[in-house]
mmCIF file of C-alpha atoms in Angstrom:
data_model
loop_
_atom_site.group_PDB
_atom_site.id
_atom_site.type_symbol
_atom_site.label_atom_id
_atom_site.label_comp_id
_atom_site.label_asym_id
_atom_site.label_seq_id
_atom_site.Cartn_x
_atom_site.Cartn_y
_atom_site.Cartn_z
ATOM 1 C CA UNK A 1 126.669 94.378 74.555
ATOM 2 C CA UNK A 2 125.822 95.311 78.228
ATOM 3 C CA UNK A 3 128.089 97.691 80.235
ATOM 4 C CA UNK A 4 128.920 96.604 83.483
ATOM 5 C CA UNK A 5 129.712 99.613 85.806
ATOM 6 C CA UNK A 6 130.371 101.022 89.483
ATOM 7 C CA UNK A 7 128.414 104.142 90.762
ATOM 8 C CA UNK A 8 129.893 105.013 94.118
ATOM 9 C CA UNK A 9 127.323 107.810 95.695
ATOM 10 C CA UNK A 10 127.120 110.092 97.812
ATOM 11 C CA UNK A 11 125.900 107.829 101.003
ATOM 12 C CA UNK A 12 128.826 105.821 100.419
ATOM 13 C CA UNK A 13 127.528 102.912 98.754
ATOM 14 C CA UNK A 14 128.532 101.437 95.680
ATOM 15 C CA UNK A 15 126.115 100.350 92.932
ATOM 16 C CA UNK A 16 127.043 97.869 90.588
ATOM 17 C CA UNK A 17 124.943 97.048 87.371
ATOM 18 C CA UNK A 18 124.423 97.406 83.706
ATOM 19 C CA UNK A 19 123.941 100.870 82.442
ATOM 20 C CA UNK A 20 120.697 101.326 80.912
ATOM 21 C CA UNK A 21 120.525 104.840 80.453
ATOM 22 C CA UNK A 22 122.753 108.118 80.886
ATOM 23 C CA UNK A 23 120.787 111.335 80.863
ATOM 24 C CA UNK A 24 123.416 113.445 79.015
ATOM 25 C CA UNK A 25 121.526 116.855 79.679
ATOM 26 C CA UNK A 26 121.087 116.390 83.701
ATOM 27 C CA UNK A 27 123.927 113.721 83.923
ATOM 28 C CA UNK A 28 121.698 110.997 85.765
ATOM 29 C CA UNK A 29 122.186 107.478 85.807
ATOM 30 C CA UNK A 30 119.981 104.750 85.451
ATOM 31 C CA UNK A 31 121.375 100.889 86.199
ATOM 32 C CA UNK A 32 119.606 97.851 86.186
ATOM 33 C CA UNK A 33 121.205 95.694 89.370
ATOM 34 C CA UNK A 34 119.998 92.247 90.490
ATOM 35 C CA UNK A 35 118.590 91.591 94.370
ATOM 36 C CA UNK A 36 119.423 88.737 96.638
ATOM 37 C CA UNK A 37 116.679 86.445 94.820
ATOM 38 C CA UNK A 38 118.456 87.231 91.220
ATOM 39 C CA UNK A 39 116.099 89.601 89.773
ATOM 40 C CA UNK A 40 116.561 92.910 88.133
ATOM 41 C CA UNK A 41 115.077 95.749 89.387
ATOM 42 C CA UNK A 42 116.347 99.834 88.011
ATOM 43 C CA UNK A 43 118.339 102.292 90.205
ATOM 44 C CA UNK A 44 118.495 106.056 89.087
ATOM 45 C CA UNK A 45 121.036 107.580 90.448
ATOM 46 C CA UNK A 46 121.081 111.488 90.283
ATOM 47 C CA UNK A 47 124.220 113.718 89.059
ATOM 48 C CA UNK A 48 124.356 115.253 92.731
ATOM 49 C CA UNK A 49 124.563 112.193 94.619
ATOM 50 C CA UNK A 50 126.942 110.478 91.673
ATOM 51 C CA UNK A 51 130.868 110.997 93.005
ATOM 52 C CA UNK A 52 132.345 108.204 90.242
ATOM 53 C CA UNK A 53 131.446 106.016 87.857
ATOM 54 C CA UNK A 54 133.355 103.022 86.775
ATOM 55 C CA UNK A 55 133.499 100.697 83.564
ATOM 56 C CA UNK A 56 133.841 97.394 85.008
ATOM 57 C CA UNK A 57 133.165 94.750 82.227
ATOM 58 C CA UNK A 58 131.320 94.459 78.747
ATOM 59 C CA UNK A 59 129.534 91.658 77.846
ATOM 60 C CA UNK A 60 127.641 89.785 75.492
ATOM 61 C CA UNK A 61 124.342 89.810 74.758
ATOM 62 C CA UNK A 62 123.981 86.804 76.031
ATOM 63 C CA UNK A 63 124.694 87.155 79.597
ATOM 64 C CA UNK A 64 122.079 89.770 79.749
ATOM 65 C CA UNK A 65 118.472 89.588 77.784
ATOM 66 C CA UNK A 66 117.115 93.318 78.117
ATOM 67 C CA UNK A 67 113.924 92.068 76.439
ATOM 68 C CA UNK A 68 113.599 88.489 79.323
ATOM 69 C CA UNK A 69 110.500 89.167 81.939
ATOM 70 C CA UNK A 70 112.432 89.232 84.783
ATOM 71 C CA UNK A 71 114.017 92.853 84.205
ATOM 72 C CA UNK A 72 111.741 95.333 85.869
ATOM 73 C CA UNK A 73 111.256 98.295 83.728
ATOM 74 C CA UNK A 74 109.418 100.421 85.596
ATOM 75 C CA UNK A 75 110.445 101.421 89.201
ATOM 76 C CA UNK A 76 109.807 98.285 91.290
ATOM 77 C CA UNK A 77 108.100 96.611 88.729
ATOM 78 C CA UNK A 78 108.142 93.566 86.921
ATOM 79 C CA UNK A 79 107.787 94.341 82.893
ATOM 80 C CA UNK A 80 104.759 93.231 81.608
ATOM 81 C CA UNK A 81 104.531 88.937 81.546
ATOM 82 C CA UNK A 82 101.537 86.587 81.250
ATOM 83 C CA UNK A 83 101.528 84.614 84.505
ATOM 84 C CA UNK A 84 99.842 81.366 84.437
ATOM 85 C CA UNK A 85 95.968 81.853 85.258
ATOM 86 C CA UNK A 86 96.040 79.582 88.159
ATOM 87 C CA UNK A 87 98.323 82.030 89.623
ATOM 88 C CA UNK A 88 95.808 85.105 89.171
ATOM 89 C CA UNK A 89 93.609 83.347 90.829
ATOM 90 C CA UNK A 90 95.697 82.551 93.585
ATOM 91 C CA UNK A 91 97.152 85.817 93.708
ATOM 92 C CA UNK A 92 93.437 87.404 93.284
ATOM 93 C CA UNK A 93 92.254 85.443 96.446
ATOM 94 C CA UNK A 94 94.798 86.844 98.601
ATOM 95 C CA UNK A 95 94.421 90.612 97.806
ATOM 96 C CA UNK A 96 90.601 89.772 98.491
ATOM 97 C CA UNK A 97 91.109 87.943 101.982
ATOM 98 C CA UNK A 98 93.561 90.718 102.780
ATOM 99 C CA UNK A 99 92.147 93.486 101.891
ATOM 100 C CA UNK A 100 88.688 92.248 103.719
ATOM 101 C CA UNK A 101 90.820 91.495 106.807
ATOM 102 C CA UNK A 102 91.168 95.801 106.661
ATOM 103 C CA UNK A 103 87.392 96.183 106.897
ATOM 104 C CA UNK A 104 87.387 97.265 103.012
ATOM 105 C CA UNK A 105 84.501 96.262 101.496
ATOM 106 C CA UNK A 106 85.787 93.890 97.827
ATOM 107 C CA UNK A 107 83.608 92.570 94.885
ATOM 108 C CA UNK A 108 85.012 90.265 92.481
ATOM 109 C CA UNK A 109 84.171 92.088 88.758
ATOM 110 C CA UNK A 110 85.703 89.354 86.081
ATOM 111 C CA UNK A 111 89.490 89.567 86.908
ATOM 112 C CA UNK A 112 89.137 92.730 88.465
ATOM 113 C CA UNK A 113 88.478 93.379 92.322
ATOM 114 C CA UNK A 114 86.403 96.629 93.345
ATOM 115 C CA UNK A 115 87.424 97.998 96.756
ATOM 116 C CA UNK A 116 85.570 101.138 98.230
ATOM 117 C CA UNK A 117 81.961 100.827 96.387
ATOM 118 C CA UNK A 118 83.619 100.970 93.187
ATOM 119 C CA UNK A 119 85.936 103.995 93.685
ATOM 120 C CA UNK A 120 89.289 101.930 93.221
ATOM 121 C CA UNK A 121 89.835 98.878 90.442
ATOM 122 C CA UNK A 122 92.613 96.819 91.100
ATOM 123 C CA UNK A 123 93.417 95.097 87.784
ATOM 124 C CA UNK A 124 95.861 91.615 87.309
ATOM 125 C CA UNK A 125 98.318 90.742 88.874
ATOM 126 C CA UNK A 126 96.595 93.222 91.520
ATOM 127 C CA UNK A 127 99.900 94.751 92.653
ATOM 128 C CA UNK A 128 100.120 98.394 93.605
ATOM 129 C CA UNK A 129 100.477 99.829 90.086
ATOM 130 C CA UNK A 130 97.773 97.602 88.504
ATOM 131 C CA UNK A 131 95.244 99.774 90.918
ATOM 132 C CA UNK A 132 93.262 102.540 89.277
ATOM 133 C CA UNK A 133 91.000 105.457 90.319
ATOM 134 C CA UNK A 134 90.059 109.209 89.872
ATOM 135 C CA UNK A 135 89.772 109.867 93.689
ATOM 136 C CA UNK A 136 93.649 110.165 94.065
ATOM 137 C CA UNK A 137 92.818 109.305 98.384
ATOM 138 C CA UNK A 138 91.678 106.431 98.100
ATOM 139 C CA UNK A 139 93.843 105.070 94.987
ATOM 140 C CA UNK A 140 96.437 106.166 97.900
ATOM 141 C CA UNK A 141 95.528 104.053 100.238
ATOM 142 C CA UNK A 142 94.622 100.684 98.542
ATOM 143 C CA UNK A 143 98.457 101.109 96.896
ATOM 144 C CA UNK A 144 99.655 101.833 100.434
ATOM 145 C CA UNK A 145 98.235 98.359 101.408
ATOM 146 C CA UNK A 146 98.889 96.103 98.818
ATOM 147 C CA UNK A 147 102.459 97.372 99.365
ATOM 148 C CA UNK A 148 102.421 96.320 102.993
ATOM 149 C CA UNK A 149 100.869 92.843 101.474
ATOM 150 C CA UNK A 150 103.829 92.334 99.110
ATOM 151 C CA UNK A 151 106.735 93.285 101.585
#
């Protein structure tokens, strides 16, 4: 069953969503909530900004599929799918053309795209957290980018 509850916080806002996970040690909250285009997306809400927390409904299993790719797991996130490969290669076109358009210098390596002479390997489905690197810099500032390409 999914629990349906009301975080009011300390800003004054009210959070409504399922409850995913309570941290019973440090009393944090984690919900899952949907944004405007209907997808889920987690919200951890810490003990010192929490001033209620409401039951609102409990549901079936049904109206809520933990385990459906549209509930992002990880913060901002979608959970792991399989998009269709003419998508990746849409997708992987874009990144390339935009990232170019910042004077960084790309090569296409199989699915991957190589940005800085090799110091940064942006993986599919080349968002922010699909980018990987040692030099913690420049991992940085290819995440800082792709961010302002997906807002």
């Amino acid at each position: 069953t999914a629990l349906w509850v009301n975080c009011k916080i300390s800003t004054g806002e009210n959070c409504i969503g399922v409850l995913y996970s309570f941290d019973p040690e440090f009393g944090h909250v984690l919900l899952l909530e949907k944004d405007s285009k209907n997808v889920w997306f987690p919200r951890l809400v810490f003990k010192d900004h929490l001033l209620d927390l409401q039951v609102c409904s409990v549901q079936e299993p049904c109206e809520l599929n933990l385990e459906s790719n549209d509930i992002a797991v990880t913060l901002g996130q979608k959970k792991d799918s399989k998009p269709e490969e003419k998508n990746l290669v849409l997708e992987k076109s874009k990144v390339l053309k935009f990232l170019e358009a910042h004077q960084l210098p790309v090569v296409e390596q199989g699915d991957n795209l190589s940005v800085m002479d090799g110091c940064v390997t942006i993986e599919p489905p080349y968002e922010p957290i699909n980018c990987k690197s040692s030099n913690t810099i420049a991992l940085s500032k290819i995440q800082v980018l792709l961010r302002k390409h997906y807002s």
